[in-house]
Coordinates of C-alpha atoms and ligand atoms in Angstrom, one line a residue:
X246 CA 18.2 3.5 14.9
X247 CA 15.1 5.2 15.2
X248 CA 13.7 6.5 12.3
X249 CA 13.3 10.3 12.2
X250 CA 11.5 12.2 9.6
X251 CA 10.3 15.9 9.4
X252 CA 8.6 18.1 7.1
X253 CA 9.8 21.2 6.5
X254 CA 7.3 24.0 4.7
X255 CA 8.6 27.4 3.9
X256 CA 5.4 29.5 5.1
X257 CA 4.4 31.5 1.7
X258 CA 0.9 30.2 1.1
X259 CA -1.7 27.4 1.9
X260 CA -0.5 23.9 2.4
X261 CA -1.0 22.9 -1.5
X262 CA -1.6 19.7 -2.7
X263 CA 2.1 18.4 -3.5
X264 CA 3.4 19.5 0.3
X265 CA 0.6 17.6 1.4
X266 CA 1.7 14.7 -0.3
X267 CA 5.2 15.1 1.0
X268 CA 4.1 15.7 4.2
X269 CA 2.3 12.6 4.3
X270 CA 4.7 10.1 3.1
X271 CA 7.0 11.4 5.7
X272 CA 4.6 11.1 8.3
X273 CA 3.6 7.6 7.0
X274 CA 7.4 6.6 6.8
X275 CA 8.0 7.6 10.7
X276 CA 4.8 6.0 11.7
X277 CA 5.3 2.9 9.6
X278 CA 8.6 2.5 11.6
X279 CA 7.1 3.9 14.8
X280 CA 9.4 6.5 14.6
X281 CA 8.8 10.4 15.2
X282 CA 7.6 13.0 12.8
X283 CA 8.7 16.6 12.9
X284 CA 7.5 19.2 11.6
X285 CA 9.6 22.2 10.8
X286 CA 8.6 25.8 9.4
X287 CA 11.0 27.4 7.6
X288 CA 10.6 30.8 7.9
X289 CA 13.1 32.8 7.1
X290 CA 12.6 34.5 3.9
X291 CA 11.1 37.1 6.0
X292 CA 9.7 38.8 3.4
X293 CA 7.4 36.3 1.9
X294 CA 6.9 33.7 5.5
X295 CA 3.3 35.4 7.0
X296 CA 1.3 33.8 10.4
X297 CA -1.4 33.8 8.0
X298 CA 0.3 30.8 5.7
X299 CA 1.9 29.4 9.2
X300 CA -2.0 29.2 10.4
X301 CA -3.0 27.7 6.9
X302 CA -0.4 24.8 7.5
X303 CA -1.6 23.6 10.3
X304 CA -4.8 23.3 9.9
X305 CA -4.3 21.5 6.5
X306 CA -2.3 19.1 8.2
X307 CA -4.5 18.7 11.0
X308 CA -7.6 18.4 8.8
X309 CA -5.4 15.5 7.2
X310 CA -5.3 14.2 10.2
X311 CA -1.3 14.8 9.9
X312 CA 0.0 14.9 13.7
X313 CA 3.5 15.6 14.7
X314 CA 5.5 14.4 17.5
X315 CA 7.6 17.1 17.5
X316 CA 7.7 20.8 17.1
X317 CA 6.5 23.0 15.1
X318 CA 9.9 24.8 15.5
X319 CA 10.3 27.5 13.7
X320 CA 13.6 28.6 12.5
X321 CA 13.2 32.1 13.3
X322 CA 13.7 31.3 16.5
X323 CA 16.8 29.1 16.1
X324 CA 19.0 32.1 14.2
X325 CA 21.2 32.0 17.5
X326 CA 22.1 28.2 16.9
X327 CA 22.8 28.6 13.6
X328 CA 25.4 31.5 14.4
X329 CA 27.0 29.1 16.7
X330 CA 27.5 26.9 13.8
X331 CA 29.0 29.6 11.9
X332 CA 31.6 30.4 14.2
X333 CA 32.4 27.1 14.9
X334 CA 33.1 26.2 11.3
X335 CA 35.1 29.7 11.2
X336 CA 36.8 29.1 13.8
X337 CA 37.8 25.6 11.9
X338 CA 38.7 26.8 9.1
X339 CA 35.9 25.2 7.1
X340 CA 34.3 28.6 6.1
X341 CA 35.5 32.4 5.7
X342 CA 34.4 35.9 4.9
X343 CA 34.4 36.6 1.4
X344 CA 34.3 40.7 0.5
X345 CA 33.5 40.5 -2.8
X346 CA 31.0 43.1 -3.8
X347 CA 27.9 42.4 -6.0
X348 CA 29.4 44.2 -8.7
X349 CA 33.1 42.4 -8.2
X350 CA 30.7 39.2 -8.9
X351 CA 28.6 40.3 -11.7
X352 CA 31.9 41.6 -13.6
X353 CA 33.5 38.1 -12.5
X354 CA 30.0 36.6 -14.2
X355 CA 30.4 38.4 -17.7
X356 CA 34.2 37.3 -18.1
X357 CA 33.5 33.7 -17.7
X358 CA 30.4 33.8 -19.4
X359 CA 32.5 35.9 -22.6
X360 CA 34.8 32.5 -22.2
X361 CA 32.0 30.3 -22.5
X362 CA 32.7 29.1 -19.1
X363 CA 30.0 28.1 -16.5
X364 CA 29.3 31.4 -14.0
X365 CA 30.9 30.7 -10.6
X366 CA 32.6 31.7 -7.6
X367 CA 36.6 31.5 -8.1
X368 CA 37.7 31.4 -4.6
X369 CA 39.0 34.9 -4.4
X370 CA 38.7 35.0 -0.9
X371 CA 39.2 30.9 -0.2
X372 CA 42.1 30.6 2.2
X373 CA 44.5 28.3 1.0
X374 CA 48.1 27.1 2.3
X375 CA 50.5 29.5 0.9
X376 CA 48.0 31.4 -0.8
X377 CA 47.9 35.2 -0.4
X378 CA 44.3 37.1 -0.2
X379 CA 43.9 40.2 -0.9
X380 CA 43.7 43.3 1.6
X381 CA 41.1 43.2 3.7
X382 CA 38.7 45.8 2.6
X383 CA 37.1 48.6 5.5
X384 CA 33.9 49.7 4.3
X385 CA 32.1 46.1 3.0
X386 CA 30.5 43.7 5.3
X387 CA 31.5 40.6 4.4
X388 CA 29.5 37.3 3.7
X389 CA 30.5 33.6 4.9
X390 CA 31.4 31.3 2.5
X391 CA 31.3 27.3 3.1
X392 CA 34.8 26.1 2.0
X393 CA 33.3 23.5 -0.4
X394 CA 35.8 20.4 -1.5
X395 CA 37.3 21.2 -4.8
X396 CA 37.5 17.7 -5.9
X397 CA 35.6 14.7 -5.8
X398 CA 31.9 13.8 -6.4
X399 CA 29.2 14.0 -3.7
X400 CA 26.9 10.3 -4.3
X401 CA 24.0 9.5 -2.8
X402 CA 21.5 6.8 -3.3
X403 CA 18.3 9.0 -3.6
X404 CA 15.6 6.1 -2.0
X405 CA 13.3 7.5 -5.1
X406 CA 15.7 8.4 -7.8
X407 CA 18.6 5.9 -7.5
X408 CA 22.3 7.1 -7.8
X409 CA 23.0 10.4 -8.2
X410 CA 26.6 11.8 -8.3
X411 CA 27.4 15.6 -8.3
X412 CA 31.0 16.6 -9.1
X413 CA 31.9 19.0 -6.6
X414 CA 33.2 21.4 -9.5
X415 CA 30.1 21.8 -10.3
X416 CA 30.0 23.4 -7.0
X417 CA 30.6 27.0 -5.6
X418 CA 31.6 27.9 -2.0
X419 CA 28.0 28.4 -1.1
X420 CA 27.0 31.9 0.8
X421 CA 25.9 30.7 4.3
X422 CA 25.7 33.7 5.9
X423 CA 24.8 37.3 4.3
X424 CA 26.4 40.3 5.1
X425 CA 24.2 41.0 7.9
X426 CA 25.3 37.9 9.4
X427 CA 21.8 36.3 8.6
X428 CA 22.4 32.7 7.9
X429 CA 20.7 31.1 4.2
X430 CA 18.1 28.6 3.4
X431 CA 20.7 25.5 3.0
X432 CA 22.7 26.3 5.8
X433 CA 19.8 26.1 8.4
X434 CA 18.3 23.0 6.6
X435 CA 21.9 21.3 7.2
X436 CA 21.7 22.9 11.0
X437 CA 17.8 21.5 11.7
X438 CA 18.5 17.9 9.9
X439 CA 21.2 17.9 12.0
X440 CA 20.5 18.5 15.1
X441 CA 16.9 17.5 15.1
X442 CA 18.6 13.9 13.7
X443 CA 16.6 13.5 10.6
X444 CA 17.3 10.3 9.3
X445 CA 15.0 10.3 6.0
X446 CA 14.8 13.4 4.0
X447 CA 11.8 13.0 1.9
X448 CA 11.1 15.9 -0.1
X449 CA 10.0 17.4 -3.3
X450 CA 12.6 17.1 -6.1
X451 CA 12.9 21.0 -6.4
X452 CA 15.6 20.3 -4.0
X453 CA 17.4 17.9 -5.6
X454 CA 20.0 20.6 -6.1
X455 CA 20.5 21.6 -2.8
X456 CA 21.2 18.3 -1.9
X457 CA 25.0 18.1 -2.5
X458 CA 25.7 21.5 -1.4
X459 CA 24.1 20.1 2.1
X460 CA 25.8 16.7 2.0
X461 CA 29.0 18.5 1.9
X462 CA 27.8 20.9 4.9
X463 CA 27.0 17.9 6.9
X464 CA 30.2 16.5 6.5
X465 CA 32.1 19.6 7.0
X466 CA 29.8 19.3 10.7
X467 CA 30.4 15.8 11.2
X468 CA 27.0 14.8 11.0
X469 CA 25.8 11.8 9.8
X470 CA 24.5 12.0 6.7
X471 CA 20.5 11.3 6.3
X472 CA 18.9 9.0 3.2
X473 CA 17.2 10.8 0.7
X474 CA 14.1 10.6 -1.0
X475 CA 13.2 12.8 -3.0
X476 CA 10.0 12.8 -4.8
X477 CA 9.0 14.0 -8.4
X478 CA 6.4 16.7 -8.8
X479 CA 2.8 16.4 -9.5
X480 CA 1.3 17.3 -12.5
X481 CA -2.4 18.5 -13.2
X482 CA -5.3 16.3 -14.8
X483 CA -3.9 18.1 -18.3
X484 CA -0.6 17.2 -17.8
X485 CA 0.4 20.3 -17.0
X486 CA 2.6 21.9 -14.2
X487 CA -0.2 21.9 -11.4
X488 CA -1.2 25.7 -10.7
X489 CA -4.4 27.4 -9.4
X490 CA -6.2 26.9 -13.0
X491 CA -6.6 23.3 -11.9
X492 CA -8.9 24.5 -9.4
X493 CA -8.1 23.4 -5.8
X494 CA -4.9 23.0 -5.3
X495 CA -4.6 24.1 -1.4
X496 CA -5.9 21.2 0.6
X497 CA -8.3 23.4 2.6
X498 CA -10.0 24.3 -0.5
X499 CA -10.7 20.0 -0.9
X500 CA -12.5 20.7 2.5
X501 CA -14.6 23.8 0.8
X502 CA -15.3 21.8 -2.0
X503 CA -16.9 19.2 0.1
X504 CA -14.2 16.4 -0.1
X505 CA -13.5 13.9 3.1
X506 CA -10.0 14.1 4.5
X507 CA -9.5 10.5 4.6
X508 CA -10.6 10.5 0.8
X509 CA -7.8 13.2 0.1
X510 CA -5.2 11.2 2.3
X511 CA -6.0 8.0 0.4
X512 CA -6.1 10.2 -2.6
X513 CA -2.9 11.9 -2.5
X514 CA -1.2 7.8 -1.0
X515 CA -2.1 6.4 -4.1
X516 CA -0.4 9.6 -6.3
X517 CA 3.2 8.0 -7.4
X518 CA 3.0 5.5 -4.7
X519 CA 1.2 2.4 -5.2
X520 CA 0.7 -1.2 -3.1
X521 CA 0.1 -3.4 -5.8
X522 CA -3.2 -2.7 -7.1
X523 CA -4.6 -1.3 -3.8
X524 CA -6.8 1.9 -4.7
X525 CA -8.9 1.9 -1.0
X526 CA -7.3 1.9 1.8
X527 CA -7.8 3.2 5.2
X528 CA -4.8 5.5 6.9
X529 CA -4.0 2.5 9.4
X530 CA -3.4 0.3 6.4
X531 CA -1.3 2.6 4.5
X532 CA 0.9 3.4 7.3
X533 CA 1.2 -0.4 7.8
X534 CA 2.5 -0.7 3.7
X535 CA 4.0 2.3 3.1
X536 CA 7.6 2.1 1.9
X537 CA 9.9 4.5 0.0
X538 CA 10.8 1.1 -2.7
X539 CA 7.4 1.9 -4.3
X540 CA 7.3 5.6 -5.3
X541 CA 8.0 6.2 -8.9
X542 CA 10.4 8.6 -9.7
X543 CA 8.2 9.8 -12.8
X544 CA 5.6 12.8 -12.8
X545 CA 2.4 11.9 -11.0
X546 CA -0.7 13.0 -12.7
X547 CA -3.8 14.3 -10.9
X548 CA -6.6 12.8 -11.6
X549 CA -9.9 14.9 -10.3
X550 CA -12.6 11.7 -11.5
X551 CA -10.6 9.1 -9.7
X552 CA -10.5 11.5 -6.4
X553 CA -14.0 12.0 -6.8
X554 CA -14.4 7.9 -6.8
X555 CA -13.0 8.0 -3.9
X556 CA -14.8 10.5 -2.1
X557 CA -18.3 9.1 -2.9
X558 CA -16.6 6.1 -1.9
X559 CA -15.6 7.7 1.6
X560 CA -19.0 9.3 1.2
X561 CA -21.1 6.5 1.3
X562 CA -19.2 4.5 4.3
X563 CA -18.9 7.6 6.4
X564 CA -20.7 7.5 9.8
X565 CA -24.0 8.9 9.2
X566 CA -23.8 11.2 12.8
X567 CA -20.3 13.3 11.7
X568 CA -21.5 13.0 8.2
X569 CA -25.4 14.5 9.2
X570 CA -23.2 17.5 11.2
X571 CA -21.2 18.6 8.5
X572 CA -23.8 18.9 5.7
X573 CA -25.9 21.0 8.4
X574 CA -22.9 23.3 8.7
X575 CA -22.8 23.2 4.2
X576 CA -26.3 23.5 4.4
X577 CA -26.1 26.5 6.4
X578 CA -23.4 28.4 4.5
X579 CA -25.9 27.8 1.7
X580 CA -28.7 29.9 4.0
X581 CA -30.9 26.6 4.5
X582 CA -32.0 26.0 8.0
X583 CA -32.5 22.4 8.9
X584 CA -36.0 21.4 10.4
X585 CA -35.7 19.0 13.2
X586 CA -38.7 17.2 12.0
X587 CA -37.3 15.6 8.8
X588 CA -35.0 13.2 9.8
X589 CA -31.6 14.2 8.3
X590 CA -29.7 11.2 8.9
X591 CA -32.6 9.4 7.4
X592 CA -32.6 11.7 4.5
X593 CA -28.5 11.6 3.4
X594 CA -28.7 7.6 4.3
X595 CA -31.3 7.6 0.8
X596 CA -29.5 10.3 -1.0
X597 CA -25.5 9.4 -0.3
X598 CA -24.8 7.1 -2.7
X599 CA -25.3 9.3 -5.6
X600 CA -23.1 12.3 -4.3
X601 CA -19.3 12.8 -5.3
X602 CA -19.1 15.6 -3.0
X603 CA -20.4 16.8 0.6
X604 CA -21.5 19.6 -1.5
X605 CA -23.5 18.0 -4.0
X606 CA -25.0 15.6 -1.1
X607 CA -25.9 18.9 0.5
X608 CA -27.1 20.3 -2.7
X609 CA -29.4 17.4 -3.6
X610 CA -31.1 17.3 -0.4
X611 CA -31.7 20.9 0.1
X612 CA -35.2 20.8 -0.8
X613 CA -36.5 18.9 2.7
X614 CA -35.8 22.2 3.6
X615 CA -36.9 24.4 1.4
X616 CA -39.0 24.7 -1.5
X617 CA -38.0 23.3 -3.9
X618 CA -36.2 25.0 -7.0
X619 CA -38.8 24.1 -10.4
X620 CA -36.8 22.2 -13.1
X621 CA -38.5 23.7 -15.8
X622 CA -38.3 21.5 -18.6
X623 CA -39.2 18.4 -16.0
X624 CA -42.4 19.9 -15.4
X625 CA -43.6 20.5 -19.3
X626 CA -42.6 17.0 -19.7
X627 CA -44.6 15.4 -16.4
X628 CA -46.9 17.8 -15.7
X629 CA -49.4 17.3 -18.3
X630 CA -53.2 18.2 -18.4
X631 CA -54.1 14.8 -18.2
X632 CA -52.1 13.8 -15.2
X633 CA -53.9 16.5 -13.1
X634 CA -57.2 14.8 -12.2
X635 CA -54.8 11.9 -11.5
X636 CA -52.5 13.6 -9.1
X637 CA -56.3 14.8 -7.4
X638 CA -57.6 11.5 -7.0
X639 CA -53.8 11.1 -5.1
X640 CA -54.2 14.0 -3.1
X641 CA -57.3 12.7 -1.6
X642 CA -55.9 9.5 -1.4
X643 CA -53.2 11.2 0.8
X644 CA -54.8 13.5 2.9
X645 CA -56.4 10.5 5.2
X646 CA -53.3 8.3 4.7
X647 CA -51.5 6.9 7.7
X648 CA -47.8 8.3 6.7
X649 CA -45.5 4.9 5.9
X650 CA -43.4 3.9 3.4
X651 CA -45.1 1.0 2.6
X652 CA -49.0 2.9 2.8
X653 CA -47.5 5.7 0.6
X654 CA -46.0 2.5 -1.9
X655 CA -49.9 1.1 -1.9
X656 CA -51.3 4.5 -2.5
X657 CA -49.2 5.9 -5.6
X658 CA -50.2 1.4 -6.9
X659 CA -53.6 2.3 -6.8
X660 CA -53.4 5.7 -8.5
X661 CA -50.9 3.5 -11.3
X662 CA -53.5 0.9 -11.7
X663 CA -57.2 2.3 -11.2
X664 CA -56.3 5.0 -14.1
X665 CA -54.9 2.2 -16.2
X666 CA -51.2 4.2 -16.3
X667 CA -48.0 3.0 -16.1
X668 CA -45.8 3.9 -13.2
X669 CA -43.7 6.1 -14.2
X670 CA -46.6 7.9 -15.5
X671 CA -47.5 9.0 -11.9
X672 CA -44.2 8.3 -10.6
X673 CA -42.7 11.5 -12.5
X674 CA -45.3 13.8 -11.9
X675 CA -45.1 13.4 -8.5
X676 CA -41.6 13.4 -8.5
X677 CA -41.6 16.5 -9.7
X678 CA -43.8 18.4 -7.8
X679 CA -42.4 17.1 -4.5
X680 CA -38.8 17.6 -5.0
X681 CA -38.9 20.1 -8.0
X682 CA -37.3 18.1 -10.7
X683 CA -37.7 14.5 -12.5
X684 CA -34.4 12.6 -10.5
X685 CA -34.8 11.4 -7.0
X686 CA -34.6 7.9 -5.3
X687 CA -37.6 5.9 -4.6
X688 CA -40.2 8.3 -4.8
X689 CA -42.6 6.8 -1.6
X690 CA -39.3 6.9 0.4
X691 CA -39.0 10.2 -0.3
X692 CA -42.1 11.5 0.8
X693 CA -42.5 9.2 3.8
X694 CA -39.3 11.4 5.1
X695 CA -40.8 15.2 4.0
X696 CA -43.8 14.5 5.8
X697 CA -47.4 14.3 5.2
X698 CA -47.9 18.5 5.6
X699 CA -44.7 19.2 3.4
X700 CA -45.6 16.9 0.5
X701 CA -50.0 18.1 -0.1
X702 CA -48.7 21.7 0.4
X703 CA -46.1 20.8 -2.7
X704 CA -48.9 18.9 -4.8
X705 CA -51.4 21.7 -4.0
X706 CA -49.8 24.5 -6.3
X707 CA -49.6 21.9 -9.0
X708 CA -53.3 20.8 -8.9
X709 CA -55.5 23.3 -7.4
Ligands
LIG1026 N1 11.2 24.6 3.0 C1 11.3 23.9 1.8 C2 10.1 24.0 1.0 O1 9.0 24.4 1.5 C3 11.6 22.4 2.1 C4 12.9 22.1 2.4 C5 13.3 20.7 2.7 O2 12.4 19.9 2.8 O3 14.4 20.4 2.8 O4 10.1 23.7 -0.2

C-alpha cells in the first residue's frame, strides 16, 4: 500500500513553528516510503481563513524546502463533495436533522449540569426503531447530526501515543452540518482523509479529541480507517506554552532573523524525534531514518542555543556563492552597498565561523563597506599616545607596500619588533582603527581584503 500522508493547516496565521514540525514529519514519513505528500488547507472557518495566511504557508513550506505532490486543495472548494456525503449518509440513515434550538440546548445543558451529569446531546431528535420524534417544527432550519454508536469504545493505536480507547458515551451525535447546510471542521477532515486516501494522520495532539468522533465517521463511510500519530506540543526555551514572547515562532521570521532553512529543518527533526544520538544531519539523511517508533510522546522543549549551534554549523559549510548573495540582500536592508572591489566571498570565508546568524555575519562584516562604527572604550584602551608615532612609522611602512597577506604580516613584524613592543601592542591599535573595535580575525588578513586606499584613509584620522 502506498503510503499517503497530508498536512492539513487551517489558514489563520503564519506557518508557526510546531505546524512546521508536523508538516515535516509527514513529508519525511511519505518520502521515507516514497509515498506522496498532500497538502491540504483547511479553510473553512471563513471568518478567521485570509489569502494573506494561505500565502504565508506556502512560502514557509517552500522556504523549508517542504514540496507537495499533491494539491494544495482547498476545502472551500470541495463544499459540494461534502454535501454529497451528507445526503448519502441521510439517505442511509446514518445521520438526521436535529431541530433543537440553541436555547432548547442550553436549557438541556443546565439540567444535566444541576444533576451533576456531563453536558450532552440526548438524542432528542435520534431516530430509533419504534421510537417517536417529536413534531417537526416549521420555522427552524435544522442541523445534521452524525448518528454516533451508543455503545462500545473507539481504540486506536496512536503510532506516538500508544493505545487509546474512547468510550463512545463519552460521545455526542456530533453536528456535521449547520443550519445553513454548511458542513463542520470534523466532517470534512473525515471527507478529505478519505477520499484523498490518507493513510497516516500525523498531527498535533490538539486533535487527539477529534479523533474518535472521525474514526466513527469513517466507519459510518466505509472507509478504511488511517494510523495515527499524533504528536505532543512544543514548548518554549522556558518551558512554557510556546507563544510570540519566545520571539520567532513563525518560520518566516527564522528567515528574517538570519537562520538557514536546512538549519531549521534539522532543527525542528531533532525536536521530540531523535536517531540515536544524531544532532547533524542533512534532509536526505533524515528522510532515509525517519520513523514514527522514535518520536516521544512527551512535550518537546525549544531550545534557541542549540538552534543557533546549528545554524553557525550550517553557516560555516554553506556554499560560499548562495551564502555571498544573501548577506548582500541583509546587507542591503541594512542600507550598506556592497563595493565590487572587496572581495565578499573572501571576506564571509574569514569572518563565518564566528557568526550564529546570517544577521550577525552580515553585521560583523559591515564595515568593508562602510566606515566603521568607533567602539569607544576599545579605542581609550589601544589608542594610546604612545602608540601614535608607532602606527606613523606603519603608515609609511604601508603606503609603498606591495598589498599581500604575507607583506602586510612582515610589515606590522617590523613595526612589533623595531619599537621593542609586543604584538598585540600594535596588533590592537590597528585593529581598531581599521575595523572600529578591538575583535576581528587575523588582523593582516583583514586588511589585505579592505585594500590598501580603505585601510591609510582609516589609520589617517587616528594619526594625523
Ligand atoms: N486544520 C487543522 C489545524 O490546522 C489540522 C487538522 C488535521 O491535521 O487533522 O490544526
Amino acid at each position: 500500500m502506498t503510503v499517503r500522508t497530508r498536512f492539513a493547516p487551517s489558514p489563520t496565521g503564519f506557518l508557526h513553528i510546531g505546524g512546521a514540525r508536523t508538516a515535516l514529519f509527514s513529508w519525511a514519513y511519505a518520502r521515507k516510503h516514497a509515498g506522496q505528500f498532500i497538502l491540504r488547507i483547511e479553510d473553512t472557518d471563513v471568518a478567521r481563513s485570509t489569502p494573506e495566511a494561505v500565502q504565508a504557508i506556502l512560502d514557509g513550506m517552500s522556504w523549508l524546502g517542504l514540496d507537495w505532490d499533491e494539491g494544495p486543495f482547498y476545502q472551500m472548494q470541495r463544499m459540494d463533495r461534502y454535501k454529497d456525503v451528507i445526503s448519502k449518509l441521510l439517505n442511509e440513515g446514518k445521520a438526521y436533522y436535529c431541530y433543537s434550538t440553541k436555547e432548547e440546548l442550553e436549557t438541556l445543558r443546565e439540567q444535566q449540569m444541576a444533576e451533576g451529569k456531563k453536558p450532552r446531546y440526548d438524542g432528542r431528535w435520534r431516530p430509533e426503531a419504534g421510537k417517536e420524534l417529536p413534531v417537526v417544527p416549521t420555522e427552524i432550519p435544522p442541523v445534521i447530526r452524525f448518528k454516533n454508536p451508543l455503545s462500545g469504545n473507539v481504540v486506536w493505536d496512536d503510532l506516538v501515543k500508544g493505545q487509546i480507547s474512547i468510550s463512545n458515551e463519552e460521545l455526542d451525535d456530533l453536528i456535521i452540518a449547520r443550519a445553513d447546510g454548511t458542513p463542520t471542521y470534523n466532517f470534512c477532515v473525515v471527507v478529505d482523509d478519505w477520499e484523498m486516501g490518507i493513510t497516516q494522520v500525523i498531527r498535533g495532539d490538539d486533535h487527539v479529541n477529534n479523533t474518535p468522533r472521525q474514526i466513527n465517521l469513517l466507519h459510518a463511510l466505509g472507509a478504511k480507517i488511517p494510523q495515527y500519530a499524533h504528536l505532543s506540543m512544543i514548548l518554549g526555551d522556558d518551558g512554557q506554552k510556546l507563544s510570540k514572547r519566545h520571539g520567532a515562532v513563525s518560520v518566516m521570521q527564522y528567515d528574517e532573523d538570519g537562520y538557514l532553512p536546512e538549519a531549521v529543518l534539522n532543527y525542528l527533526a531533532r525536536l521530540g524525534w531523535s536517531h540515536g544520538d544524531d544532532e547533524i544531519f542533512s534532509t536526505e539523511q533524515f528522510c532515509q531514518w525517519f520513523d514514527l517508533d522514535h518520536i516521544t510522546p512527551s512535550a518537546a522543549q525549544f531550545n534557541t542555543e542549540k538552534l543557533n549551534w546549528l545554524n553557525a554549523h550550517y553557516i560555516k559549510q554553506a556554499d560560499l556563492t548562495s551564502l555571498a548573495k544573501d548577506i548582500i540582500k541583509r546587507l542591503a536592508l541594512k542600507g550598506v552597498e556592497v563595493d565590487e572591489q572587496i572581495d565578499i566571498q573572501a571576506v564571509i570565508a574569514l569572518y563565518r565561523d564566528r557568526a550564529n546568524t546570517l544577521n550577525q555575519l552580515a553585521d560583523s562584516i559591515a564595515y568593508f563597506y562602510q566606515t566603521p562604527e568607533l567602539d569607544q572604550a576599545a579605542l581609550e584602551k589601544h589608542i594610546t599616545p604612545e602608540i601614535v608615532p608607532v602606527m606613523q612609522g606603519l603608515f609609511q611602512q604601508l603606503e609603498s607596500l606591495e598589498w599581500t597577506v604575507e607583506n602586510l604580516h612582515v610589515a606590522i613584524e617590523h613595526a612589533v619588533v623595531s619599537n621593542g613592543l609586543k604584538f598585540p601592542k600594535v596588533a590592537m591599535p590597528l585593529r581598531v582603527m581599521v575595523t572600529g573595535g578591538a575583535q576581528s580575525p587575523s588582523i593582516d588578513a583583514v586588511m589585505a581584503l579592505l585594500g590598501k586606499d580603505k585601510v591609510l584613509e582609516r589609520m589617517q584620522t587616528f594619526i594625523a
